[in-house]
Coordinates of C-alpha atoms in Angstrom, one line a residue:
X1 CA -9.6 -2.3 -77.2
X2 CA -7.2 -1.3 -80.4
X3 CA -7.4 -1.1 -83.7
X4 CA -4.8 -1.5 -86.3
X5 CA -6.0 1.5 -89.2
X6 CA -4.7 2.0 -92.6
X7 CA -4.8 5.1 -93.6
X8 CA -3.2 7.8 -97.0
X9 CA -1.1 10.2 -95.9
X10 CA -0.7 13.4 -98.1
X11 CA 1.9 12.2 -100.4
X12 CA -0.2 9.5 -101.3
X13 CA 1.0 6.7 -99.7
X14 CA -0.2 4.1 -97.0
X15 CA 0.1 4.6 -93.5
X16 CA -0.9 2.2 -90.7
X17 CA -1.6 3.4 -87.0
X18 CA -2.1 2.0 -83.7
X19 CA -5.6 3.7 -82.1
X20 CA -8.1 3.0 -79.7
X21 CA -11.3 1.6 -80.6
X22 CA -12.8 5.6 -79.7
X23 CA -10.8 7.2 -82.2
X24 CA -12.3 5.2 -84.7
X25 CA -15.8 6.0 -85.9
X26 CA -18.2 6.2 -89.4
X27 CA -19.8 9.1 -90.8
X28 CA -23.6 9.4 -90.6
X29 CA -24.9 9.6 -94.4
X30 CA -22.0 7.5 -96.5
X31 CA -21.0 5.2 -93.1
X32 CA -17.3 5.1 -94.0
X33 CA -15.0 4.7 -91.7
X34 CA -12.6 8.0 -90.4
X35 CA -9.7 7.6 -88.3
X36 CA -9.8 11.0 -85.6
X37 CA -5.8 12.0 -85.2
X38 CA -4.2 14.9 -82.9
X39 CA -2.0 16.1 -85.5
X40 CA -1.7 19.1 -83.9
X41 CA 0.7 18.0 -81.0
X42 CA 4.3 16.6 -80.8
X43 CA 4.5 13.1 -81.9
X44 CA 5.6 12.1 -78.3
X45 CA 2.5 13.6 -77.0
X46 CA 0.4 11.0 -79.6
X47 CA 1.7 7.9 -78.4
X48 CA 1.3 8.8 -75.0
X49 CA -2.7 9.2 -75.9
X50 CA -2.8 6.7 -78.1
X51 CA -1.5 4.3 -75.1
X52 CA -4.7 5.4 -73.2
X53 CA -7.6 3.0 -74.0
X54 CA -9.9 5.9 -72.0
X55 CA -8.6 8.7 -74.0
X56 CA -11.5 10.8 -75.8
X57 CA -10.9 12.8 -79.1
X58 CA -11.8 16.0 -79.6
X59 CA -13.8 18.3 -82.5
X60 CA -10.7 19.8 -83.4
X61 CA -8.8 16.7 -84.1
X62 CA -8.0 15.7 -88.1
X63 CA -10.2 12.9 -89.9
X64 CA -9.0 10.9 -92.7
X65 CA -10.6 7.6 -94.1
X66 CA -8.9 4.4 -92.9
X67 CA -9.5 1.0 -93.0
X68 CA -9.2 -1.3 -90.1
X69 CA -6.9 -4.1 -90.6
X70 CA -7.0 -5.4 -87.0
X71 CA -8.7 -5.5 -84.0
X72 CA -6.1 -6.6 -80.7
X73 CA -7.3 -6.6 -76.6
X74 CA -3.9 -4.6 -75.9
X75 CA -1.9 -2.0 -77.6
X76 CA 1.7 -4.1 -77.5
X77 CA -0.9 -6.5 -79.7
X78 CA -1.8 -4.5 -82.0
X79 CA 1.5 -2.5 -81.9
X80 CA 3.0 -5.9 -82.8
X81 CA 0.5 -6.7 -85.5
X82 CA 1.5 -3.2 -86.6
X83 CA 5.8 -4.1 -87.5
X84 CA 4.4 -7.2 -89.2
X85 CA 2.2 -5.1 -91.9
X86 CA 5.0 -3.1 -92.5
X87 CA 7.6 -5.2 -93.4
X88 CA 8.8 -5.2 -96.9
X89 CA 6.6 -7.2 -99.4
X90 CA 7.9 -8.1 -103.0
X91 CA 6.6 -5.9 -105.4
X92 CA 4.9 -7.2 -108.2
X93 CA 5.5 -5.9 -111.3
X94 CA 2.1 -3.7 -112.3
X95 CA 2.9 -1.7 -109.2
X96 CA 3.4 1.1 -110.5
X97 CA -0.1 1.6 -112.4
X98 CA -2.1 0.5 -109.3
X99 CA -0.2 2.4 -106.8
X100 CA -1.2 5.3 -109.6
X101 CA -4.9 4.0 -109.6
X102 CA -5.4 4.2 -105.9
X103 CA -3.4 7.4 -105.4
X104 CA -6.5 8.5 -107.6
X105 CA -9.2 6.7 -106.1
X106 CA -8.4 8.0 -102.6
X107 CA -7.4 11.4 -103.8
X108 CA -10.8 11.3 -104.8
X109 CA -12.1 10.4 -101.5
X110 CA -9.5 12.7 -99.8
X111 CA -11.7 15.8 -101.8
X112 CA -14.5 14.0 -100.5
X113 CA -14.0 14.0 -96.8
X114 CA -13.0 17.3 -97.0
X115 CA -16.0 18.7 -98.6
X116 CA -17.9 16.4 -96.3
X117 CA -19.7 18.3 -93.5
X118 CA -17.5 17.8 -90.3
X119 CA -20.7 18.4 -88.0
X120 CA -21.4 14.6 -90.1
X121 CA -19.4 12.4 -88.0
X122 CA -20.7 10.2 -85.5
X123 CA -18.1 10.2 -82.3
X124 CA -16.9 6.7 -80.5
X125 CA -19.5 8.1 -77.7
X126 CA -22.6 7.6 -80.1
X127 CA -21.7 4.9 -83.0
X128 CA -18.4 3.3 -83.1
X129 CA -16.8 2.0 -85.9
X130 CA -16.8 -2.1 -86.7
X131 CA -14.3 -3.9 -88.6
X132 CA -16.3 -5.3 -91.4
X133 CA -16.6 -8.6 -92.5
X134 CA -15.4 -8.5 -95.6
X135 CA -12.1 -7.2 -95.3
X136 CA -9.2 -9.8 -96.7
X137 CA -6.5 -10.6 -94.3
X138 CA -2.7 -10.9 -96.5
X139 CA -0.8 -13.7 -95.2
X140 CA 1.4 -11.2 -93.5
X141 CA -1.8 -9.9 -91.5
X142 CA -2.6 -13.7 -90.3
X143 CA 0.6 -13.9 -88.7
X144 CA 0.4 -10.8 -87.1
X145 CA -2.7 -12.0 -85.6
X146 CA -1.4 -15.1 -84.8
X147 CA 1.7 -13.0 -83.3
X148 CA -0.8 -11.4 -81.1
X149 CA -2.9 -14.6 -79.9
X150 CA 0.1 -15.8 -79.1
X151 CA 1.0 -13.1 -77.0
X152 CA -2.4 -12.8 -75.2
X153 CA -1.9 -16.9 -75.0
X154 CA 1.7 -16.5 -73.3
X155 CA 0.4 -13.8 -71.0
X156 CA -2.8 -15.6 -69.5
X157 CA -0.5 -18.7 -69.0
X158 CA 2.0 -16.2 -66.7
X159 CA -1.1 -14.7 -65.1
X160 CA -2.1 -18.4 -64.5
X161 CA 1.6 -18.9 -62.9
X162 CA 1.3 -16.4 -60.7
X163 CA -2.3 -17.0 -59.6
X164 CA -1.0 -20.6 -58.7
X165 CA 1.8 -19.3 -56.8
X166 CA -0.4 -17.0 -55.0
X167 CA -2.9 -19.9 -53.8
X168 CA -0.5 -21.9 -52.9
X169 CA 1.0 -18.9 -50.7
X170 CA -2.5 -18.3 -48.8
X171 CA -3.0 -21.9 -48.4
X172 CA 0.5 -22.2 -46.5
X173 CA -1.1 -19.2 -44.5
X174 CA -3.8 -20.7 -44.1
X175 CA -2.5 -24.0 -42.2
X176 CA -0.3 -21.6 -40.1
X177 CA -3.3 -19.9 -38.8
X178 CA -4.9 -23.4 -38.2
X179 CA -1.4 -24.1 -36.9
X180 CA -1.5 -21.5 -34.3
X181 CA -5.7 -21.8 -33.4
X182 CA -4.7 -25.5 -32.0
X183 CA -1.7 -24.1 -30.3
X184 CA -3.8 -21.4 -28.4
X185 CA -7.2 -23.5 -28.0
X186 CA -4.7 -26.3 -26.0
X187 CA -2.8 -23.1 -24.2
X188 CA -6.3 -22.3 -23.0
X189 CA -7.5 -25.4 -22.0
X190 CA -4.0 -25.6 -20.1
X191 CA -5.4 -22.6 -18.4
X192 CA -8.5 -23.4 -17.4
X193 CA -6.8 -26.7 -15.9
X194 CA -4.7 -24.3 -13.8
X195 CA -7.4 -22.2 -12.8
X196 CA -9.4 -24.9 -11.4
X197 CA -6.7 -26.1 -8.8
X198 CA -5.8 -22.5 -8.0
X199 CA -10.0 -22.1 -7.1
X200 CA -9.4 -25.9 -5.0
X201 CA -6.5 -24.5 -3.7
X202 CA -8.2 -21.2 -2.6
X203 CA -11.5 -22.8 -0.8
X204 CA -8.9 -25.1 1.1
X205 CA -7.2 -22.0 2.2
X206 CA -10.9 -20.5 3.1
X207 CA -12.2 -23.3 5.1
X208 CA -8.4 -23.9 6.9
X209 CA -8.8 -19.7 8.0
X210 CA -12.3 -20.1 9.0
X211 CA -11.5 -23.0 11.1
X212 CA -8.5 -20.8 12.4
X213 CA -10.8 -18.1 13.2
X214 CA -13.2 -20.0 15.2
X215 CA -11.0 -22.4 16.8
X216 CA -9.8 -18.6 18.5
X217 CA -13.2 -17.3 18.8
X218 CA -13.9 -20.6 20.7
X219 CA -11.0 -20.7 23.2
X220 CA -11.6 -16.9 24.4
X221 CA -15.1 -17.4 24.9
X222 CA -14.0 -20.2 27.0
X223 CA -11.8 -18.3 28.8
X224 CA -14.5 -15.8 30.1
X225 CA -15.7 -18.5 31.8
X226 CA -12.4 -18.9 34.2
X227 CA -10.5 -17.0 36.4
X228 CA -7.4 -17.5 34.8
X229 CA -4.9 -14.5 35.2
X230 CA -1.3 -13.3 34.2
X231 CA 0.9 -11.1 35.9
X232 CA 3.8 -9.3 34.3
X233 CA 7.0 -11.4 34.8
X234 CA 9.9 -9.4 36.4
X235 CA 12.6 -11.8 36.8
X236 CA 14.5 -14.0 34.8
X237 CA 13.7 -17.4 36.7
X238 CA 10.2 -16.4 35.9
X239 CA 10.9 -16.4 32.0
X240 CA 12.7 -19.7 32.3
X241 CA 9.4 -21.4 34.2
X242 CA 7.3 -19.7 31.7
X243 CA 9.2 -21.4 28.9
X244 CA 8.8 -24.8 31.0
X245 CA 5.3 -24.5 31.9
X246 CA 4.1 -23.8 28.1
X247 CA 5.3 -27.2 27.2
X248 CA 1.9 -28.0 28.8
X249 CA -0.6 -27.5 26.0
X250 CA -3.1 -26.8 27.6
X251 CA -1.3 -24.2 29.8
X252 CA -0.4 -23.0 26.7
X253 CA -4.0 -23.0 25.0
X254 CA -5.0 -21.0 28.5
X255 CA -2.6 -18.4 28.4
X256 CA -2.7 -18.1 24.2
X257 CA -6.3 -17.2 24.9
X258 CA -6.2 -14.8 28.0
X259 CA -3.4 -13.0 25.4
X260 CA -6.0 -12.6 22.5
X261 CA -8.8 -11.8 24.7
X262 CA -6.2 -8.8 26.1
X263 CA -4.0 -7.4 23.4
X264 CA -4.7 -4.4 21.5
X265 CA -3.7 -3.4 17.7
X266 CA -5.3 -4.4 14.1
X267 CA -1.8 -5.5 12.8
X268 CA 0.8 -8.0 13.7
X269 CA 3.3 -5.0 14.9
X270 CA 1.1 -3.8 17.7
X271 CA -0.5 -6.9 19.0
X272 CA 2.7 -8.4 19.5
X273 CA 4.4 -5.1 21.1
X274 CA 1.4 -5.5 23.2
X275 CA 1.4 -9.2 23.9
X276 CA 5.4 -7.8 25.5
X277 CA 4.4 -6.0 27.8
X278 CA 1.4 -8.4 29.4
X279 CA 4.5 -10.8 29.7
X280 CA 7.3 -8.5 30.7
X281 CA 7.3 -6.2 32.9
X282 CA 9.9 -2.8 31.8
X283 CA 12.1 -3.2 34.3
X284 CA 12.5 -7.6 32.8
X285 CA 12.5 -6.1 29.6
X286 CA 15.7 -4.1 30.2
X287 CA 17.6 -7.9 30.8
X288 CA 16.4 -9.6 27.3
X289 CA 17.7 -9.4 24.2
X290 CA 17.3 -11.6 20.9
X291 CA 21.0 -13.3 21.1
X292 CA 21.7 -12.9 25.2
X293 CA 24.7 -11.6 24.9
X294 CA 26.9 -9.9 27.5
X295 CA 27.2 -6.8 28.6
X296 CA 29.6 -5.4 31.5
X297 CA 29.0 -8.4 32.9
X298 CA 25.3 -8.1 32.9
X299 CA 23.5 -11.3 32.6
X300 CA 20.7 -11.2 29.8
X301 CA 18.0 -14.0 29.0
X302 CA 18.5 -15.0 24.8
X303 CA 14.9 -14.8 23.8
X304 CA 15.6 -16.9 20.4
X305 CA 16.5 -20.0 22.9
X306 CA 12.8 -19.5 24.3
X307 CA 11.0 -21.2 21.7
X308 CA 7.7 -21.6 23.6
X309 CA 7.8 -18.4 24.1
X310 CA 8.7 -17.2 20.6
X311 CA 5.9 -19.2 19.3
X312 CA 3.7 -17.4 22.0
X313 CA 4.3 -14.0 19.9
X314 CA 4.2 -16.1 16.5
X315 CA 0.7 -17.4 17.4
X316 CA -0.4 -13.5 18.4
X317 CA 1.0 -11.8 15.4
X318 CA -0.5 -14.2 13.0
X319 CA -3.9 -13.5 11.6
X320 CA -5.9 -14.6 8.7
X321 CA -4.9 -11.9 7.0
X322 CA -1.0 -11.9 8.3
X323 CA 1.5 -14.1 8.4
X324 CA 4.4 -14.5 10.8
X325 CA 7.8 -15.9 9.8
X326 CA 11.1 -16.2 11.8
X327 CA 12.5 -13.4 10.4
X328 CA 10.0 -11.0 11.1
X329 CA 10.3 -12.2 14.9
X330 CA 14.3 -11.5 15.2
X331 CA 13.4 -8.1 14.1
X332 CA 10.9 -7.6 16.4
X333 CA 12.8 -8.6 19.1
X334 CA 15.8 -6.6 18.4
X335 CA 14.4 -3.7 17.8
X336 CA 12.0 -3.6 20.9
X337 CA 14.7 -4.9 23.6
X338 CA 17.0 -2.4 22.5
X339 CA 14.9 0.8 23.1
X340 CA 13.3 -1.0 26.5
X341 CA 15.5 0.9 28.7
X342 CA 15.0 3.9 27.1
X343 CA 11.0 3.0 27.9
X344 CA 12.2 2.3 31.3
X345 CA 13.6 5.9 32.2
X346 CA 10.9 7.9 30.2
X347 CA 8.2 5.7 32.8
X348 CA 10.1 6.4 36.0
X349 CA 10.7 10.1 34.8
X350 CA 7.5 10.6 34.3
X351 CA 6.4 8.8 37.7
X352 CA 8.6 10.8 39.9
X353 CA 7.4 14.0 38.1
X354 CA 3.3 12.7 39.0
X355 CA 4.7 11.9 42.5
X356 CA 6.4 15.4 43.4
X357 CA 3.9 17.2 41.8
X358 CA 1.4 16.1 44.9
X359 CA 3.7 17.7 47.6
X360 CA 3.7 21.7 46.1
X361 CA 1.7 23.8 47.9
X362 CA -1.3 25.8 46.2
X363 CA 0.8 28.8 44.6
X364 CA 3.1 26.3 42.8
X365 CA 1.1 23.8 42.0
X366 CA 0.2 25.6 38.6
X367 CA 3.8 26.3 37.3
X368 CA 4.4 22.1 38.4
X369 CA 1.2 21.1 36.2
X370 CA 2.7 23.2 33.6
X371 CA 5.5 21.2 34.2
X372 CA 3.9 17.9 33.9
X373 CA 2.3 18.7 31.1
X374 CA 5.5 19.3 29.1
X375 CA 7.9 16.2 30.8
X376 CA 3.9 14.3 29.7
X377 CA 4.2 16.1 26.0
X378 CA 7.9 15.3 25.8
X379 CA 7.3 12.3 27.3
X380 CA 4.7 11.3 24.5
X381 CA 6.7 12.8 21.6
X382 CA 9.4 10.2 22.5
X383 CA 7.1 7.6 22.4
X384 CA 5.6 8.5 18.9
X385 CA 9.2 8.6 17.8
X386 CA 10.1 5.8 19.3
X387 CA 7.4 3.8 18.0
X388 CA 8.0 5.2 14.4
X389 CA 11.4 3.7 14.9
X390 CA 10.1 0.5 15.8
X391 CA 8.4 -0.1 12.8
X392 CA 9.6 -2.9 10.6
X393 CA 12.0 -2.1 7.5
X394 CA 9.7 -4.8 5.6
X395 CA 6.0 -5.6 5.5
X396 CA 4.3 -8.8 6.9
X397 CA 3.3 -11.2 4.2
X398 CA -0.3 -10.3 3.3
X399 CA -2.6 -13.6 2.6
X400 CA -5.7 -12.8 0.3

């Protein structure tokens, strides 16, 4: 709060000053009124302060007698209210006389307030000073205070603009958000939709492997019930029968099952390289390729125009955790019938190195199984290596 204060300068004449309601306060014994002023710094240095509702005077401050004119909620109010006081005003013509008069009266009081006892003073902390009732507004005054009301008036109607604007901001907001909340409930439900014929989906796949696994489980345990028996083929009329007979299914259910209940290896890779070499014998091996192409005139059986066959190795390699695809055959194929001769010489190396071994006497026969042991060392280092090189450049397709 700010008060508009006259006050009488030291020449004698009227003064008016913008102050906060603090530096305004009555004196204990007479109750008049004293206006608390830092004279003492630059003038630049008072306004500042004076700006400052919070600002506190100080003991050391001056005090002269004022009256209050006006009382304003800002300080550009009463700052206002101030230019209008101080505006020219006609002068009557007995001016002179009362300006004389009250130059004396408030000399007077001026010798007063100075003999008065400073300690006297009540401070805005303990009794602050009220604008009394009686004091006459000029007609200057009431427009001042009109000035000012409409100030304050044109003020609350921009805060009122603004407040407006500001609800009608969060309210836009507001419907975004809902906006978005129906957007994201219907993406979930979208969701959930999907995630229920994935989980159909999924027991479908379940109960199909299950059935896969015991429709196997049931045709080798009816196997152990026959004699049936498969040699190693070793020529190529044999591979073309084979492909015949397996048109027979259940030929082909009989053998399928003898060939589970035999091969060896927990992924497709290995069961199928062992499913080869139930059905080929090395030597066979050496005359098959993927394509059947020529080779110095050699014939060689095309393995991709055995179908039967082919899907012999399919039916092996798959699993319910692996799946076979035609790809994944050619490779196989390729890369197993190319290295078979190499498999070829390694075995017959190594059998004629068992077989001569049996005919050294007793002095040699430990520098021949020193022998044996390294063509058998060699002989099994190649076959590590070639097996690492047999490995597929890509993975089987896992199912989950």
């Amino acid at each position: 709060m700010f008060l508009v204060v006259e006050t009488v300068n030291d020449n004698g004449e009227k003064e008016w000053k913008v102050a906060p309601k603090r530096w305004v306060c009555t004196t204990k014994n007479t109750r008049r009124t004293v206006l608390l002023w830092p004279h003492e710094i630059s003038s630049e240095r008072q306004k500042q302060l004076a700006r400052s509702a919070s600002s506190k005077p100080t003991k050391n401050w001056s005090r002269k007698e004022c009256i209050v004119q006006q009382e304003c909620s800002t300080y550009d109010a009463a700052n206002a209210a101030l230019k209008v006081l101080v505006r020219p005003r006609p002068k009557p013509c007995v001016a002179i006389p009362m300006l004389s008069a009250v130059s004396m009266v408030q000399s007077g009081q001026t010798v007063k307030q100075e003999n008065e006892d400073p300690l006297n003073i009540d401070y805005p902390d303990e009794t602050p000073a009220e604008t009394t009732s009686n004091t006459l507004l000029h007609p200057d005054e009431k427009l001042s205070m009109m000035a000012s009301i409409k100030l304050i008036v044109q003020s609350l109607i921009s805060k009122h603009d603004m407040i407006e604007k500001q609800n009608a901001r969060i309210e836009k907001q507001n419907a975004h958000i809902v906006a978005q909340n129906t957007n994201i409930i219907e993406r979930n439900k979208h969701i959930e939709k999907t995630n229920a014929v994935l989980l159909t989906k999924i027991d479908l796949m379940q109960k199909t492997l299950n059935n896969f696994d015991s429709q196997q489980c049931s045709n080798v345990m009816d196997l152990k019930g026959t004699s049936f028996k498969f040699e190693p083929m070793e020529t190529i009329d044999q591979v073309k029968r084979l492909e015949e007979k397996l048109n027979d299914s259940a030929y082909r259910r009989e053998l399928l099952s003898w060939l589970t209940l035999n091969v060896r290896g927990n992924n497709a890779h290995k069961r199928m390289s062992s499913c080869l070499d139930l059905l080929l014998s090395r030597e066979l091996a050496v005359k098959c390729t993927w394509t059947g192409m020529f080779r110095a005139g050699v014939e060689k059986v095309a393995m991709r125009d055995q179908r039967n066959i082919v899907n012999l190795f399919k039916a092996i390699g798959t699993s319910p955790h692996e799946r076979i695809d035609e790809r994944y055959i050619h490779m196989f194929f390729s890369k197993k019938l190319k290295m078979a001769k190499g498999r070829l010489l390694r075995h017959q190396e190594s059998s004629v190195t068992v077989a001569g071994s049996n005919l050294i006497d007793n002095n040699e026969q430990r520098a021949g199984s020193n022998a044996i042991k390294k063509n058998y060392a060699d002989s099994s280092n190649a076959k590590e290596s070639l097996d690492d090189e047999l490995q597929m450049p890509f993975e089987v397709e896992v199912v989950h």
